[in-house]
PDB file of C-alpha atoms and ligand atoms in Angstrom:
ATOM      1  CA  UNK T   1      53.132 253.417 294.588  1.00  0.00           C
ATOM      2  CA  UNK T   2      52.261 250.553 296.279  1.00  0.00           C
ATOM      3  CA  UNK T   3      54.990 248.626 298.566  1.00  0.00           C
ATOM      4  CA  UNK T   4      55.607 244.996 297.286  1.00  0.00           C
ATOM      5  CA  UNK T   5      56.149 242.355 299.801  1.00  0.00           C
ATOM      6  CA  UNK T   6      57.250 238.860 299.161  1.00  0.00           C
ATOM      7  CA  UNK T   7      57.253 235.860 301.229  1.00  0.00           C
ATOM      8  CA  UNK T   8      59.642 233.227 300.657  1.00  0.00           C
ATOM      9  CA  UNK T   9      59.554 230.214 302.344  1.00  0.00           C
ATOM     10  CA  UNK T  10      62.160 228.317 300.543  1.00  0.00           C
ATOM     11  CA  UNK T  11      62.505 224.567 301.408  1.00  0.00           C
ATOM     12  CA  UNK T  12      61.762 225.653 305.365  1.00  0.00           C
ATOM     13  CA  UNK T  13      58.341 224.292 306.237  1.00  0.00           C
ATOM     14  CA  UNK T  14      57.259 220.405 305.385  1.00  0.00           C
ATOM     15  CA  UNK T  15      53.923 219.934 303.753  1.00  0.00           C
ATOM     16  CA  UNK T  16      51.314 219.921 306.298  1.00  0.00           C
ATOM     17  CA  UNK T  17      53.039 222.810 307.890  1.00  0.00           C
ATOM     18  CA  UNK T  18      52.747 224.522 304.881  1.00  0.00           C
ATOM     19  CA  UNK T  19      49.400 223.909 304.232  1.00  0.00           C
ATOM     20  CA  UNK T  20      48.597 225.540 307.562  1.00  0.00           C
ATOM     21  CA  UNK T  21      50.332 228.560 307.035  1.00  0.00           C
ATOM     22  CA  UNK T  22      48.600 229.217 303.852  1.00  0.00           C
ATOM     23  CA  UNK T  23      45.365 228.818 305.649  1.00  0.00           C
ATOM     24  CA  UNK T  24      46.861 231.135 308.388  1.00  0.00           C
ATOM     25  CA  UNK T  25      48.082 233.868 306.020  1.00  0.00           C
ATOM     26  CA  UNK T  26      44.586 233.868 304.201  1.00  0.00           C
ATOM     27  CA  UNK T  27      42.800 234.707 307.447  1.00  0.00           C
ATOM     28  CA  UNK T  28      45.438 237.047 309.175  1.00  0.00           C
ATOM     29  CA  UNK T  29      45.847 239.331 306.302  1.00  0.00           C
ATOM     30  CA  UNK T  30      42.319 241.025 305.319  1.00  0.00           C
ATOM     31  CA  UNK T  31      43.504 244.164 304.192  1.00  0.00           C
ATOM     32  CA  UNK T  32      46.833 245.923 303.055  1.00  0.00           C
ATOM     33  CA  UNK T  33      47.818 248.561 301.345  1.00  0.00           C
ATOM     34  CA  UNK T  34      50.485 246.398 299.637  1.00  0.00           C
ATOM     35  CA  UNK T  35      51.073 244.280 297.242  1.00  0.00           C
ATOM     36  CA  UNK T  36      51.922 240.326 298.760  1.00  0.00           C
ATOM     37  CA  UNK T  37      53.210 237.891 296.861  1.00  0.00           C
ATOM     38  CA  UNK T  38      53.606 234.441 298.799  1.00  0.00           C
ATOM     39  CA  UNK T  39      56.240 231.865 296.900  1.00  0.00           C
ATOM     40  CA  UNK T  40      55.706 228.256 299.051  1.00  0.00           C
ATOM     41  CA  UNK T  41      57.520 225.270 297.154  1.00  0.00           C
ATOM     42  CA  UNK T  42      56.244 223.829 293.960  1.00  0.00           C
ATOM     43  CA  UNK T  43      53.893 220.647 296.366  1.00  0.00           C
ATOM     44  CA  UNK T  44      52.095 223.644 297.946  1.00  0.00           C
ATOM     45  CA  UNK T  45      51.570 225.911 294.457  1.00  0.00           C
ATOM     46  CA  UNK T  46      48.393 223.743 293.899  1.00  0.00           C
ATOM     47  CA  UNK T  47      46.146 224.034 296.935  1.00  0.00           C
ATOM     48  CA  UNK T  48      47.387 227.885 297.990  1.00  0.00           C
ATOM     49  CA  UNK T  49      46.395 228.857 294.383  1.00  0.00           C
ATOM     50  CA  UNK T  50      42.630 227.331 295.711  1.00  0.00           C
ATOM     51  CA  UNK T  51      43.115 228.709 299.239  1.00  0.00           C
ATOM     52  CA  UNK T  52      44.197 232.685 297.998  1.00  0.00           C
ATOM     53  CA  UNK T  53      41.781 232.404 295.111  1.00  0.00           C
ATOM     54  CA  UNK T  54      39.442 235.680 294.962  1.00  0.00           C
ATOM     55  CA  UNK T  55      41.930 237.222 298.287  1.00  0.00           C
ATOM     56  CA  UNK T  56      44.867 239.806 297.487  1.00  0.00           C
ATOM     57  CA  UNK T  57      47.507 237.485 297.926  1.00  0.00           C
ATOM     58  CA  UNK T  58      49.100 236.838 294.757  1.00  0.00           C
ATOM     59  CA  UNK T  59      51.259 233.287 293.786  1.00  0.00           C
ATOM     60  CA  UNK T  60      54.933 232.837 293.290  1.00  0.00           C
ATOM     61  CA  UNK T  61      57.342 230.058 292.652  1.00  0.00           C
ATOM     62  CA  UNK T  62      60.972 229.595 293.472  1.00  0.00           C
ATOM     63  CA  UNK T  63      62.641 228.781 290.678  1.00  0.00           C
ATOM     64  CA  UNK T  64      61.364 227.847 287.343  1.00  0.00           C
ATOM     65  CA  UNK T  65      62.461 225.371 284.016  1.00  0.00           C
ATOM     66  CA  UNK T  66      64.917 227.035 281.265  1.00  0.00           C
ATOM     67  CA  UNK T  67      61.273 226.554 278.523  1.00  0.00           C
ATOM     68  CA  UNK T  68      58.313 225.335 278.775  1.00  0.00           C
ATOM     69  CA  UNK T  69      57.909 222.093 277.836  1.00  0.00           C
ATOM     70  CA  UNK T  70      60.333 218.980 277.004  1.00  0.00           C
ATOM     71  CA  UNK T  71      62.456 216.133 278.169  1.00  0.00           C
ATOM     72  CA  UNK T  72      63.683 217.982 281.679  1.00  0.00           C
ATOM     73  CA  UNK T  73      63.786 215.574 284.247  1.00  0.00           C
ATOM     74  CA  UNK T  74      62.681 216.826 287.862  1.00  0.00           C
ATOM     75  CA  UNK T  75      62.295 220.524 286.152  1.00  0.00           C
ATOM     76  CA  UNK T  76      58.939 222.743 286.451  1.00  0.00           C
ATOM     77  CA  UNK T  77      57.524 224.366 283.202  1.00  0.00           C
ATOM     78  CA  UNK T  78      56.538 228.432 283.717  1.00  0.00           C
ATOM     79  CA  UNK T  79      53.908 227.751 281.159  1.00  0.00           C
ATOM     80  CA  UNK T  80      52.547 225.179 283.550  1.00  0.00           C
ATOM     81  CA  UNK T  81      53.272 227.849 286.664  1.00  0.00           C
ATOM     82  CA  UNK T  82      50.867 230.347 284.844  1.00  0.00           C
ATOM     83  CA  UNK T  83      48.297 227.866 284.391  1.00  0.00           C
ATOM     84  CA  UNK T  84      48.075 227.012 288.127  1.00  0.00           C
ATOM     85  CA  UNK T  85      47.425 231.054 289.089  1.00  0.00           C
ATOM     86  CA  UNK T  86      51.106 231.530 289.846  1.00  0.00           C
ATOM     87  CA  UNK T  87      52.265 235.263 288.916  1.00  0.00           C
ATOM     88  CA  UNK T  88      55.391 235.741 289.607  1.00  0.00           C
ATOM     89  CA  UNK T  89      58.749 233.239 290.089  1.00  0.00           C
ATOM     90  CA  UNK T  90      61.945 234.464 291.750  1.00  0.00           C
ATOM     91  CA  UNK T  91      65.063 233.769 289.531  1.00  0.00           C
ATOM     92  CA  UNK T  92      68.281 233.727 290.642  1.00  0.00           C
ATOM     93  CA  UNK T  93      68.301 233.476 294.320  1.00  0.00           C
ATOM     94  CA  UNK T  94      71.805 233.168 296.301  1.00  0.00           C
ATOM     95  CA  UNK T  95      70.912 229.602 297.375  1.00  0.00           C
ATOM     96  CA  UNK T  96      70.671 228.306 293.782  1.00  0.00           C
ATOM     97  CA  UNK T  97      73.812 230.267 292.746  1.00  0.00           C
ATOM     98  CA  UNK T  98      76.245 229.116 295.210  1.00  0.00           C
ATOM     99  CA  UNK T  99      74.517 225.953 296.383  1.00  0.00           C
ATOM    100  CA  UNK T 100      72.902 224.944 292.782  1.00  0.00           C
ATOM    101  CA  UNK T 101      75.540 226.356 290.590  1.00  0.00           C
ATOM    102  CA  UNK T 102      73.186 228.408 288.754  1.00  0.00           C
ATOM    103  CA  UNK T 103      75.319 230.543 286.707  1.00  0.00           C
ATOM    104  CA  UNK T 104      74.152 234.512 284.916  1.00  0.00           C
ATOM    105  CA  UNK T 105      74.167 232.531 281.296  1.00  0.00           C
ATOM    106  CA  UNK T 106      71.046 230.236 283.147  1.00  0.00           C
ATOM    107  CA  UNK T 107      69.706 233.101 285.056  1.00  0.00           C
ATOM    108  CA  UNK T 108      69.538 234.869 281.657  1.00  0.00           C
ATOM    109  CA  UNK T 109      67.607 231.843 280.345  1.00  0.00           C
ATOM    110  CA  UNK T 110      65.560 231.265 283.232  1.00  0.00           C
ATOM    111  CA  UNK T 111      64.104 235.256 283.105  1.00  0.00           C
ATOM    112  CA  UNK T 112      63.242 235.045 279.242  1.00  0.00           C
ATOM    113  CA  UNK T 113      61.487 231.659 279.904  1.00  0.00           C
ATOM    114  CA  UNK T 114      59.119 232.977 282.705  1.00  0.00           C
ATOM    115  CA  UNK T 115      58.620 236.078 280.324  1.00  0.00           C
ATOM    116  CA  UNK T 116      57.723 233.818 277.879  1.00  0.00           C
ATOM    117  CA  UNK T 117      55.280 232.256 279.671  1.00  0.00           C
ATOM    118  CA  UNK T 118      54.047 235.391 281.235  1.00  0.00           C
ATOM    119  CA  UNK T 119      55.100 235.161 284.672  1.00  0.00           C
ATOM    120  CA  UNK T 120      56.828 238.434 286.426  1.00  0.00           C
ATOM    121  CA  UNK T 121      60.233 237.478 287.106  1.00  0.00           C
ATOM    122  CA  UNK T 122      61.693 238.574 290.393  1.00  0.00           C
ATOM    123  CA  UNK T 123      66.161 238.598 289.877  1.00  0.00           C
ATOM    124  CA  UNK T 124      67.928 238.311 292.817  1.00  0.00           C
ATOM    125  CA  UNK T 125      71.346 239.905 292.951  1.00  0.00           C
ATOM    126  CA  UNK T 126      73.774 240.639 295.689  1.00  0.00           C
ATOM    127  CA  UNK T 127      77.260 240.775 296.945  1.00  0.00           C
ATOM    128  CA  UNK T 128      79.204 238.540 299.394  1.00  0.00           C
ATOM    129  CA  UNK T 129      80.688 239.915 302.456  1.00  0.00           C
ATOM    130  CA  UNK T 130      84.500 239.678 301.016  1.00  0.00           C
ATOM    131  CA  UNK T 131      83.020 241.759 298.048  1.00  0.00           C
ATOM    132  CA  UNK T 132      81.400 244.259 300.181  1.00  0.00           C
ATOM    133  CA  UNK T 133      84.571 244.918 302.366  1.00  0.00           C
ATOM    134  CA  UNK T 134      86.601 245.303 299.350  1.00  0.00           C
ATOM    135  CA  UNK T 135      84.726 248.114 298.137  1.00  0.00           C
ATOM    136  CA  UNK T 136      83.057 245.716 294.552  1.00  0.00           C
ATOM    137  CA  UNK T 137      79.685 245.732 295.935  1.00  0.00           C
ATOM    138  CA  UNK T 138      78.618 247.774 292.571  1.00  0.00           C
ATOM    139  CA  UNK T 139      81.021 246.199 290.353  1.00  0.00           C
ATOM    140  CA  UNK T 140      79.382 242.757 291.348  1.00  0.00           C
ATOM    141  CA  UNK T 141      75.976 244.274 290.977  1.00  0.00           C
ATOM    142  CA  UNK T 142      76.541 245.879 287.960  1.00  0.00           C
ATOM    143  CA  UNK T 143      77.851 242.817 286.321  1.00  0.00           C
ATOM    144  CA  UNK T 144      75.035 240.808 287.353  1.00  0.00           C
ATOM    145  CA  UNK T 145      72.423 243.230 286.291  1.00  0.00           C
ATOM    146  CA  UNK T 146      74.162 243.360 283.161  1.00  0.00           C
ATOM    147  CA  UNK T 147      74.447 239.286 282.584  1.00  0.00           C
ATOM    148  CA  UNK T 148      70.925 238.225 284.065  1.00  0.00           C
ATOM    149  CA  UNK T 149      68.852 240.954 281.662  1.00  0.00           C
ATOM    150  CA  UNK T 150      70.967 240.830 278.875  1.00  0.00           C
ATOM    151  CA  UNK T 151      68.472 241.248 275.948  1.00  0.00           C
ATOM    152  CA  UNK T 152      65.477 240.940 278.047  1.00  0.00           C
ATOM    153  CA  UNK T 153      62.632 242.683 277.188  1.00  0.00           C
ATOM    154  CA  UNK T 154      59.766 243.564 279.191  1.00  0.00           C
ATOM    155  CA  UNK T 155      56.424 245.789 278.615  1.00  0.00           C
ATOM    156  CA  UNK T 156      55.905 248.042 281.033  1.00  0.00           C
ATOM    157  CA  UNK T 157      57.542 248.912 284.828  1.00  0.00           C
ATOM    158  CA  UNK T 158      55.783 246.102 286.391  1.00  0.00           C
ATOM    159  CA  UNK T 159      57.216 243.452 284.589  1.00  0.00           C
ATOM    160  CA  UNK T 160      59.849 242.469 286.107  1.00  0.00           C
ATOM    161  CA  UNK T 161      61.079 243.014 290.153  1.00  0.00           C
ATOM    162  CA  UNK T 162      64.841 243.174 291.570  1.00  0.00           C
ATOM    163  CA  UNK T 163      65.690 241.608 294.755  1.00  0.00           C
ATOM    164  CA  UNK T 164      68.589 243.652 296.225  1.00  0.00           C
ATOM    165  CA  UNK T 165      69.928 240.720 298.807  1.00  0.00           C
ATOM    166  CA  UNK T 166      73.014 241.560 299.777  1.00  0.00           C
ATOM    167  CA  UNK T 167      74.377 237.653 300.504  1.00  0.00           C
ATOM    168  CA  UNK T 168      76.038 238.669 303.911  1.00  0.00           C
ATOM    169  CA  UNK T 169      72.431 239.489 305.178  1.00  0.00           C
ATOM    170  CA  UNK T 170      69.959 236.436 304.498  1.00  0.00           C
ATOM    171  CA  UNK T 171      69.364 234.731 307.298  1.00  0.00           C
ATOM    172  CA  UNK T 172      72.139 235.987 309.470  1.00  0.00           C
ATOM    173  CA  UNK T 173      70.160 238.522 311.938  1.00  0.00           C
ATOM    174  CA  UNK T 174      72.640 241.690 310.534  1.00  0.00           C
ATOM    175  CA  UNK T 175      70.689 243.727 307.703  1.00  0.00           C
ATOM    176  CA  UNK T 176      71.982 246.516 305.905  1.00  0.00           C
ATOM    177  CA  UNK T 177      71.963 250.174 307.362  1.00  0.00           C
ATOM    178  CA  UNK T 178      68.342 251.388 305.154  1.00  0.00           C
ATOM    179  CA  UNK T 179      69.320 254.664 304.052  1.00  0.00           C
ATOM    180  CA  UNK T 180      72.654 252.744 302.486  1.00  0.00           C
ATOM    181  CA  UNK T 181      69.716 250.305 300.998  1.00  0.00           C
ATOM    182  CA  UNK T 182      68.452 253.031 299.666  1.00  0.00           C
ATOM    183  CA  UNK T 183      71.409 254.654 297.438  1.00  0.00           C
ATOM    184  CA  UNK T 184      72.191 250.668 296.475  1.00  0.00           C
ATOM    185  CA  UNK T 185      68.238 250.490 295.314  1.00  0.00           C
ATOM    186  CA  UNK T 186      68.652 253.856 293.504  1.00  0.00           C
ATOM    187  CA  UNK T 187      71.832 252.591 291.439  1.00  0.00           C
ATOM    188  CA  UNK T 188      70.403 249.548 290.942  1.00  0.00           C
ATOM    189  CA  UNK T 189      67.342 251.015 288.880  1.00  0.00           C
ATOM    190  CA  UNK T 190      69.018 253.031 287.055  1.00  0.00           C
ATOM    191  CA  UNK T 191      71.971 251.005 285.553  1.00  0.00           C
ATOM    192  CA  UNK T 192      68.690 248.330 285.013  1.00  0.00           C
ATOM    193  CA  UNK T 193      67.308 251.088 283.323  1.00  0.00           C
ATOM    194  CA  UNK T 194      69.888 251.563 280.692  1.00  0.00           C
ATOM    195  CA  UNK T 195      69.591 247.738 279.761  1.00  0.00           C
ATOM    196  CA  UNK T 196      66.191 247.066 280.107  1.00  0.00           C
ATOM    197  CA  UNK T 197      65.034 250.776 279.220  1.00  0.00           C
ATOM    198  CA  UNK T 198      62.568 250.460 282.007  1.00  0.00           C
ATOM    199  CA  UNK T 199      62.763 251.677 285.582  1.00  0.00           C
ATOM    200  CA  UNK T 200      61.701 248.493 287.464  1.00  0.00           C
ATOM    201  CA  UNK T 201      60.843 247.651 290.942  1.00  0.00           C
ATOM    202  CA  UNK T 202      63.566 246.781 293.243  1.00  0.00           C
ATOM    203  CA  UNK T 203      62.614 244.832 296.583  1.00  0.00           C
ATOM    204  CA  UNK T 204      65.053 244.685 299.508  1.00  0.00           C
ATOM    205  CA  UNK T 205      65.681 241.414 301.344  1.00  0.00           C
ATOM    206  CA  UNK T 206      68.413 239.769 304.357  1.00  0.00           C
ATOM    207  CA  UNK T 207      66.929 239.529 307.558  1.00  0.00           C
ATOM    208  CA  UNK T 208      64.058 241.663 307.718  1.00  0.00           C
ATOM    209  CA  UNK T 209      61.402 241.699 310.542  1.00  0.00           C
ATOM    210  CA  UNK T 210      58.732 243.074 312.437  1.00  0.00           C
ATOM    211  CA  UNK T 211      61.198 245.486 314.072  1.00  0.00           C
ATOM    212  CA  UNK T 212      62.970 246.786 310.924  1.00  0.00           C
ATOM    213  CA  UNK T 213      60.703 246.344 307.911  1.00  0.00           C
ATOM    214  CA  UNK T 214      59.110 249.926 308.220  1.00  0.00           C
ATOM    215  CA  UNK T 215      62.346 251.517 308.385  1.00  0.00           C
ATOM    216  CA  UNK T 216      63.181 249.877 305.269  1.00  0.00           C
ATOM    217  CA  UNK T 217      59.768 250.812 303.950  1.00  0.00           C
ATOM    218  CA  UNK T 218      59.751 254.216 304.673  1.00  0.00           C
ATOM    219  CA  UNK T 219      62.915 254.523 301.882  1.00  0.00           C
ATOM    220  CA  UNK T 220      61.857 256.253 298.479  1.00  0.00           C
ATOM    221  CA  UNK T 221      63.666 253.404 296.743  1.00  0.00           C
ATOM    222  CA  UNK T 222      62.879 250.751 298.506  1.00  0.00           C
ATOM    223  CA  UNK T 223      59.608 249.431 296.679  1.00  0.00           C
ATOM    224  CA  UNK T 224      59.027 246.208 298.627  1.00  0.00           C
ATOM    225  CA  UNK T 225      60.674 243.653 300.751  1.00  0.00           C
ATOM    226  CA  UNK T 226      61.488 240.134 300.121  1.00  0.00           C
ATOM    227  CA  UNK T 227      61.111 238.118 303.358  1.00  0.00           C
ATOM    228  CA  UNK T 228      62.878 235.090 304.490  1.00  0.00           C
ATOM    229  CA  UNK T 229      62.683 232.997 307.934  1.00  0.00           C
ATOM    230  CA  UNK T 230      60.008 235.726 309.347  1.00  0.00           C
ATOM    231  CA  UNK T 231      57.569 235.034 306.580  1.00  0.00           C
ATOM    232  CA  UNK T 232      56.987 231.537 307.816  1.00  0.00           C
ATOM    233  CA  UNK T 233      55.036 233.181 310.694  1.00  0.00           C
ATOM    234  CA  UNK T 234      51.878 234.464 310.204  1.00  0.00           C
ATOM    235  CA  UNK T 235      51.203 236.483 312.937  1.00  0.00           C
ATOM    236  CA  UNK T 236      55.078 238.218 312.361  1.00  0.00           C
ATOM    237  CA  UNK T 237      54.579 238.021 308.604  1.00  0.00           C
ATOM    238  CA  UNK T 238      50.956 239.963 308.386  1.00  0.00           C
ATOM    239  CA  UNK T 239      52.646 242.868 310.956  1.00  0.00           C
ATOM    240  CA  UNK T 240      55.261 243.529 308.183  1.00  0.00           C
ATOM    241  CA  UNK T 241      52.322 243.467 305.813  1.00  0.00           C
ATOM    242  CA  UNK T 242      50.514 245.694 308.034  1.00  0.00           C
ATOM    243  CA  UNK T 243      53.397 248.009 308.708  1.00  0.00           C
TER     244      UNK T 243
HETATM  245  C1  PEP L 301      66.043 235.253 301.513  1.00  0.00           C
HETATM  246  O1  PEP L 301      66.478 234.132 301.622  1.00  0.00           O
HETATM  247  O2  PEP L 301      65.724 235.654 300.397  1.00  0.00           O
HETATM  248  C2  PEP L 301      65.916 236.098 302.704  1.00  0.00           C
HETATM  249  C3  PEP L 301      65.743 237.357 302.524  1.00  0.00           C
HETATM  250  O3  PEP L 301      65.993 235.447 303.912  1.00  0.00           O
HETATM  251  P1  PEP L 301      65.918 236.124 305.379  1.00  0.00           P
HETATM  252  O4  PEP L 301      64.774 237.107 305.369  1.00  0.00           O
HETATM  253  O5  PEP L 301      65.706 234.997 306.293  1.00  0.00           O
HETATM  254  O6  PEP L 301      67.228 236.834 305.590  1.00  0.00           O
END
């Protein structure tokens, strides 16, 4: 199966910067035997969606509204997502849980939405470092699996991607070992499996690079790789493409 790859550039780049980069990434990365999803922020959604239009670089947003239309101040309907060309919309990253406050109960909400409005949902779950150390890591996924697909439905495989990000990892340089990213990927399917009844995608992200993504690659359950700070370089984002 093909690998997935996501770029996330989170709140990093300012606008002009990010218009260059999209312009970058469209002529750096010709051809790949994967599957690229880039996710800029909601100002840039717009003109990348006319920039990657008829190239294999798919669209993906950051976050997106609880439904799809109403009186939500400063909130971003998926309906509205879809209609730009955006695919997919990652749900649930760290930064919105610990900095935002999002909590499973949204997350939950968040993932039926962007179902709703057809959009692939990509859930990110992880543990924290004092979790990790204290032997919970699976507890902590498990429960988060378990709260963020609760009652969520989806078609086929390919309708919805996990982000295994273990929190200790993103953006601190120290990833995890990949054969141990591996056995984590490999639980992770299958307890989604017994909620969802469908063995999804899982995607592995925290400090991946040029040096380490093929290692991580080269892992039967690693599907994909969801890329931080080196995604906001083309040349170092289209080797990990090209890897
Ligand atoms: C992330 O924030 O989702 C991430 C994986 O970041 P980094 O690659 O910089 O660790």
């Amino acid at each position: 199966m093909k690998k997935t790859i996501i770029a996330n550039w989170k709140m990093q780049l300012g606008f002009r910067d990010s218009q260059m980069l999209i312009k970058e990434l469209k002529q750096k990365i010709k051809k790949t035997n994967s599957e690229i999803i880039v996710c800029p922020d909601y100002l840039s959604l717009s003109s990348a969606a006319l920039v990657f239009k008829g190239t294999h670089l798919n669209l993906g947003a950051q976050d997106c509204a609880i439904k799809a239309s109403g009186a939500l101040t400063g909130e971003v309907s998926p309906a509205s997502l879809r209609e730009l060309g955006v695919t997919y919309v990652i749900i649930g990253h760290w930064e919105r849980r610990t900095v935002l406050g999002e909590d499973s109960e949204l997350i939950n909400t968040k993932i039926k939405s962007a179902l709703t409005a057809k959009l692939i949902p990509i859930l990110c779950i992880g543990e924290n470092l004092a979790e990790r150390e204290a032997g919970l890591a699976k507890k902590v996924l498990l429960n988060q699996i378990k709260n963020a697909l609760k009652d969520v439905k989806i078609k086929t495989t390919t309708g919805l991607i996990i982000a295994y990000e273990p929190i200790w990892a993103i953006g601190t340089g120290e990833s995890i070992i990949p054969f141990e990213a591996d056995t984590i990927h490999s639980f992770i399917k299958a307890e989604a499996a017994k909620v969802m009844g469908k063995k999804v995608r899982v995607v592995y992200g925290g400090s991946v690079n040029s040096v380490n993504a093929n290692e991580f690659l080269k892992q039967k359950n690693v599907d994909g790789l969801l890329v931080g700070g080196a995604s906001l370089n083309a040349k170092e984002f289209s080797l990990i493409v090209n890897n």
